Amino acid sequence: MTLALDGTTARGLARSLARNSAKSLANSASGAAARAAKALGPLPEWDLSHLYPSMNSPEFAADLERAQAESQSFAALYRGKLAALAAREDASTVLAEAVMAYEKLEDLIGRIMSYAGLVYSGDTTDPQRAKFYGDTQDKMTAASTELLFFGLELNRIDEAVLARAAERPPLAHWKPWLEDLAKDKPHQLEDRIEELFHEKSVTGHAAWNRLFDETIASLRFKPEGEELTLELTLNKLQDADGLVRKAAAESLSEVFRAHLRTFCLITNTLAKDKEISDRWRKFEDVADSRHLANRVERDVVDALVSAVRAAYPRLSHRYYKLKARWFGRDALDYWDRNAPLPKVEQRTIPWSEARDTVLGAYGAFAPEMAGIARRFFDEGWIDAPVRPGKAPGAFAHPTVPSAHPYVLLNYQGKPRDVMTLAHELGHGVHQVLAAPNGALMAPTPLTLAETASVFGEMLTFRKLLDGTADVSQRKAMLAAKVEDMINTVVRQIAFYSFERKVHEARKAGELTAENLCELWMSVQAESLGPAIRLGSGYEPFWCYIPHFIHSPFYVYAYAFGDCLVNSLYGVYQNSAEGFQERYFALLSAGGTKHHSELLKPFGLDARDPAFWQIGLGMIEGLIIELEGME
């Protein structure tokens, strides 16, 4: 029997079916979320009251006012007078007093901005938090503008005069910082121009960074009907079900495409902003300002990039061909690149197990290292749950030496999440060890900042591997580690190549979304090889990478760190005696020493082209081991 419905009845039935379907989907999603939460166990949220009790606390307001007032007082006391102080008999003492006062202000402003940034990262879509962050940034930019003269004037003092003063205490304590500061001298501008650049950053690159963050955090994807954040959708690319991975990839592509106009404008504007700055500061190459900030020579980075690109065929191309064979295919679709191995049990790793795994690995290397890492768990320094609006990815924020670091994660119980925990805790341990150097000398250049993080991952991986007897599980672990290394070395150098192409091309004019997608596809095809099928849909995946926005050319630091750690780990395996002491000395140095000086005790030299082959050879060795397990 056929039932004929009039328009009103049909619409009413459709609404009823839609409501029931939505309710059923919501119940299903709610049930899945509850099961996932139970499997993970209780996840920690950080306690930011270690910095300030709350956004509207009297303590925060008082420090905000103090930072502004003391910055003005400092400028009134010292601006235009440093050269005269350097010429005095007691130059070492009076200049040390000035540097000490400056360092205290840097710590205070750093504490204020760290708190505002961490509060904001907890939910970048919350208007209150966004306003709090924006207002704080405005005020601290004004305060720090008052301090800009200090480094500029120090660099204008006669080098011989300043060097003599820095040879004697108490100024000798800051000698590494003064020498480091001098490296910026060729690219400094006149004071008023520096002030203008600094103040305009709030409405310039900082504003575009914020637009990117808030846009990314507000994106919602529906891979299977259920509305998800970016982090949860990306996580589905590691699902054991190929249909789930494909749906996630298609949903990501669809939403990215819908927002390409915004991401294209952000990318074009920031690339132009950087080109203007580089031109005024007389940087020759698009990445030279990053190399200077990293305190690494251009030829060292070029040697790294050349070595990795030459190794693409024997690393990523070779591995993905092997992985495609495991899946019974000639080539994998791009959404299968990070898929778990077929016929290998997948399980959710509870937070407590992840904690014990990482602390156990750290403790086996050095009890002191585990002791520092344990504080992050015990004292509320970690924020682990996935929440709507929360910043995606993971980071370890050093805050300031007078406080302690914080770690942000989006923990979902995958093996890679355990490695991410090990990675970020490595950063945290490094930051704690370097803190005694003070606000001016604790920060570590990015090239060495990835050392402890990648080393922490390696320790955790080796401990897990050594404790695994099952052949299929061991194979899965080795494959996961190779993929992580490829993602850290090959993928990041491909990212660096993409950035170079974007910034070079931007000099000739604005790039269309199509231009950016074409550049992206060219570097991805080169790096991933023929065994990864980069079909239609992958073109806009460049737009969600935050490093392109926040820290241009940052990405090669990951490859630098991975290859460096592979070499370090080889030294550790071959001569473990005394290694821990040398390793802790490296981390404790913070930013006080050049990479060549820090690596010398290990017999390593990043300026030697052969150095990079050691790290790349370790990845290749793991691939060969996997080939032997077929």
mmCIF file of C-alpha atoms in Angstrom, residues 12-154:
data_model
loop_
_atom_site.group_PDB
_atom_site.id
_atom_site.type_symbol
_atom_site.label_atom_id
_atom_site.label_comp_id
_atom_site.label_asym_id
_atom_site.label_seq_id
_atom_site.Cartn_x
_atom_site.Cartn_y
_atom_site.Cartn_z
ATOM 1 C CA GLY A 12 6.356 17.314 9.765
ATOM 2 C CA LEU A 13 7.475 13.708 9.290
ATOM 3 C CA ALA A 14 10.851 14.856 7.944
ATOM 4 C CA ARG A 15 11.375 17.078 10.990
ATOM 5 C CA SER A 16 10.402 14.221 13.304
ATOM 6 C CA LEU A 17 12.789 11.811 11.567
ATOM 7 C CA ALA A 18 15.563 14.416 11.666
ATOM 8 C CA ARG A 19 14.999 14.995 15.403
ATOM 9 C CA ASN A 20 15.051 11.266 16.125
ATOM 10 C CA SER A 21 18.134 10.775 13.945
ATOM 11 C CA ALA A 22 19.936 13.673 15.622
ATOM 12 C CA LYS A 23 18.941 12.386 19.062
ATOM 13 C CA SER A 24 20.158 8.898 18.195
ATOM 14 C CA LEU A 25 23.433 10.299 16.834
ATOM 15 C CA ALA A 26 23.874 12.468 19.913
ATOM 16 C CA ASN A 27 23.249 9.514 22.211
ATOM 17 C CA SER A 28 25.712 7.431 20.188
ATOM 18 C CA ALA A 29 28.341 10.182 20.277
ATOM 19 C CA SER A 30 27.742 10.742 23.984
ATOM 20 C CA GLY A 31 28.103 7.022 24.649
ATOM 21 C CA ALA A 32 31.305 6.814 22.605
ATOM 22 C CA ALA A 33 32.716 9.839 24.425
ATOM 23 C CA ALA A 34 31.870 8.314 27.801
ATOM 24 C CA ARG A 35 33.547 5.025 26.861
ATOM 25 C CA ALA A 36 36.635 6.863 25.609
ATOM 26 C CA ALA A 37 36.832 8.928 28.808
ATOM 27 C CA LYS A 38 36.554 5.799 30.938
ATOM 28 C CA ALA A 39 39.320 4.073 28.962
ATOM 29 C CA LEU A 40 41.647 7.060 29.382
ATOM 30 C CA GLY A 41 41.009 7.467 33.092
ATOM 31 C CA PRO A 42 41.219 10.823 34.914
ATOM 32 C CA LEU A 43 43.177 13.392 32.908
ATOM 33 C CA PRO A 44 44.969 16.268 34.662
ATOM 34 C CA GLU A 45 44.288 19.938 34.077
ATOM 35 C CA TRP A 46 46.968 22.454 34.913
ATOM 36 C CA ASP A 47 46.899 24.755 37.915
ATOM 37 C CA LEU A 48 47.758 28.228 36.654
ATOM 38 C CA SER A 49 47.358 29.724 40.136
ATOM 39 C CA HIS A 50 51.099 29.067 40.509
ATOM 40 C CA LEU A 51 51.419 32.164 38.310
ATOM 41 C CA TYR A 52 48.308 34.134 39.338
ATOM 42 C CA PRO A 53 45.079 33.226 41.203
ATOM 43 C CA SER A 54 42.805 34.363 38.353
ATOM 44 C CA MET A 55 42.434 36.762 35.451
ATOM 45 C CA ASN A 56 40.807 39.404 37.650
ATOM 46 C CA SER A 57 42.972 38.826 40.739
ATOM 47 C CA PRO A 58 44.530 41.798 42.579
ATOM 48 C CA GLU A 59 47.920 40.087 42.228
ATOM 49 C CA PHE A 60 47.733 40.102 38.439
ATOM 50 C CA ALA A 61 46.506 43.708 38.323
ATOM 51 C CA ALA A 62 49.308 44.793 40.667
ATOM 52 C CA ASP A 63 52.013 43.095 38.589
ATOM 53 C CA LEU A 64 50.560 44.565 35.407
ATOM 54 C CA GLU A 65 50.781 48.054 36.909
ATOM 55 C CA ARG A 66 54.246 47.383 38.364
ATOM 56 C CA ALA A 67 55.623 46.170 35.022
ATOM 57 C CA GLN A 68 54.441 49.341 33.297
ATOM 58 C CA ALA A 69 55.718 51.692 36.007
ATOM 59 C CA GLU A 70 59.099 49.989 36.493
ATOM 60 C CA SER A 71 59.735 49.834 32.748
ATOM 61 C CA GLN A 72 59.257 53.598 32.530
ATOM 62 C CA SER A 73 61.499 54.152 35.573
ATOM 63 C CA PHE A 74 64.190 51.904 34.086
ATOM 64 C CA ALA A 75 64.132 53.854 30.826
ATOM 65 C CA ALA A 76 64.327 57.175 32.670
ATOM 66 C CA LEU A 77 67.309 55.935 34.672
ATOM 67 C CA TYR A 78 69.384 54.379 31.882
ATOM 68 C CA ARG A 79 68.299 55.537 28.423
ATOM 69 C CA GLY A 80 71.155 57.399 26.707
ATOM 70 C CA LYS A 81 73.578 56.774 29.578
ATOM 71 C CA LEU A 82 75.035 53.309 29.010
ATOM 72 C CA ALA A 83 78.083 54.462 27.050
ATOM 73 C CA ALA A 84 79.031 56.816 29.885
ATOM 74 C CA LEU A 85 78.581 54.029 32.454
ATOM 75 C CA ALA A 86 80.812 51.752 30.379
ATOM 76 C CA ALA A 87 83.582 54.343 30.447
ATOM 77 C CA ARG A 88 83.695 54.488 34.249
ATOM 78 C CA GLU A 89 86.275 52.680 36.384
ATOM 79 C CA ASP A 90 83.512 50.690 38.059
ATOM 80 C CA ALA A 91 81.881 49.857 34.698
ATOM 81 C CA SER A 92 81.531 46.173 35.523
ATOM 82 C CA THR A 93 79.540 46.957 38.672
ATOM 83 C CA VAL A 94 77.235 49.700 37.361
ATOM 84 C CA LEU A 95 76.492 47.855 34.112
ATOM 85 C CA ALA A 96 75.800 44.653 36.064
ATOM 86 C CA GLU A 97 73.284 46.565 38.183
ATOM 87 C CA ALA A 98 71.553 47.721 35.000
ATOM 88 C CA VAL A 99 71.524 44.228 33.451
ATOM 89 C CA MET A 100 70.193 42.722 36.689
ATOM 90 C CA ALA A 101 67.334 45.241 36.813
ATOM 91 C CA TYR A 102 66.590 44.588 33.137
ATOM 92 C CA GLU A 103 66.540 40.829 33.728
ATOM 93 C CA LYS A 104 64.084 41.199 36.616
ATOM 94 C CA LEU A 105 61.771 43.208 34.378
ATOM 95 C CA GLU A 106 62.066 40.600 31.621
ATOM 96 C CA ASP A 107 61.079 37.921 34.137
ATOM 97 C CA LEU A 108 58.100 39.975 35.372
ATOM 98 C CA ILE A 109 56.802 40.762 31.879
ATOM 99 C CA GLY A 110 57.427 37.152 30.868
ATOM 100 C CA ARG A 111 55.387 35.878 33.826
ATOM 101 C CA ILE A 112 52.477 38.155 32.950
ATOM 102 C CA MET A 113 52.462 37.208 29.262
ATOM 103 C CA SER A 114 52.963 33.498 30.018
ATOM 104 C CA TYR A 115 49.879 33.512 32.220
ATOM 105 C CA ALA A 116 47.784 35.395 29.659
ATOM 106 C CA GLY A 117 48.944 33.072 26.872
ATOM 107 C CA LEU A 118 48.254 29.893 28.846
ATOM 108 C CA VAL A 119 44.795 31.077 29.890
ATOM 109 C CA TYR A 120 44.032 31.917 26.261
ATOM 110 C CA SER A 121 45.328 28.571 24.948
ATOM 111 C CA GLY A 122 42.883 26.789 27.274
ATOM 112 C CA ASP A 123 39.997 28.099 25.130
ATOM 113 C CA THR A 124 40.883 30.398 22.245
ATOM 114 C CA THR A 125 37.195 30.721 21.305
ATOM 115 C CA ASP A 126 36.169 32.269 24.640
ATOM 116 C CA PRO A 127 35.646 36.051 24.091
ATOM 117 C CA GLN A 128 36.603 36.847 27.695
ATOM 118 C CA ARG A 129 39.911 35.013 27.465
ATOM 119 C CA ALA A 130 40.628 36.493 24.046
ATOM 120 C CA LYS A 131 40.019 40.027 25.363
ATOM 121 C CA PHE A 132 42.148 39.319 28.448
ATOM 122 C CA TYR A 133 44.998 38.080 26.261
ATOM 123 C CA GLY A 134 44.679 40.970 23.811
ATOM 124 C CA ASP A 135 44.537 43.660 26.512
ATOM 125 C CA THR A 136 47.487 42.140 28.363
ATOM 126 C CA GLN A 137 49.488 41.959 25.154
ATOM 127 C CA ASP A 138 48.777 45.636 24.432
ATOM 128 C CA LYS A 139 49.991 46.738 27.868
ATOM 129 C CA MET A 140 53.071 44.530 27.925
ATOM 130 C CA THR A 141 54.037 45.599 24.414
ATOM 131 C CA ALA A 142 53.961 49.192 25.650
ATOM 132 C CA ALA A 143 56.056 48.244 28.693
ATOM 133 C CA SER A 144 58.614 46.281 26.694
ATOM 134 C CA THR A 145 58.867 49.129 24.174
ATOM 135 C CA GLU A 146 60.326 51.200 27.012
ATOM 136 C CA LEU A 147 63.066 48.568 27.366
ATOM 137 C CA LEU A 148 64.011 48.264 23.699
ATOM 138 C CA PHE A 149 66.743 50.868 23.991
ATOM 139 C CA PHE A 150 68.758 48.714 26.389
ATOM 140 C CA GLY A 151 70.018 46.062 23.986
ATOM 141 C CA LEU A 152 70.434 48.622 21.208
ATOM 142 C CA GLU A 153 72.588 50.905 23.366
ATOM 143 C CA LEU A 154 74.678 48.046 24.717
#
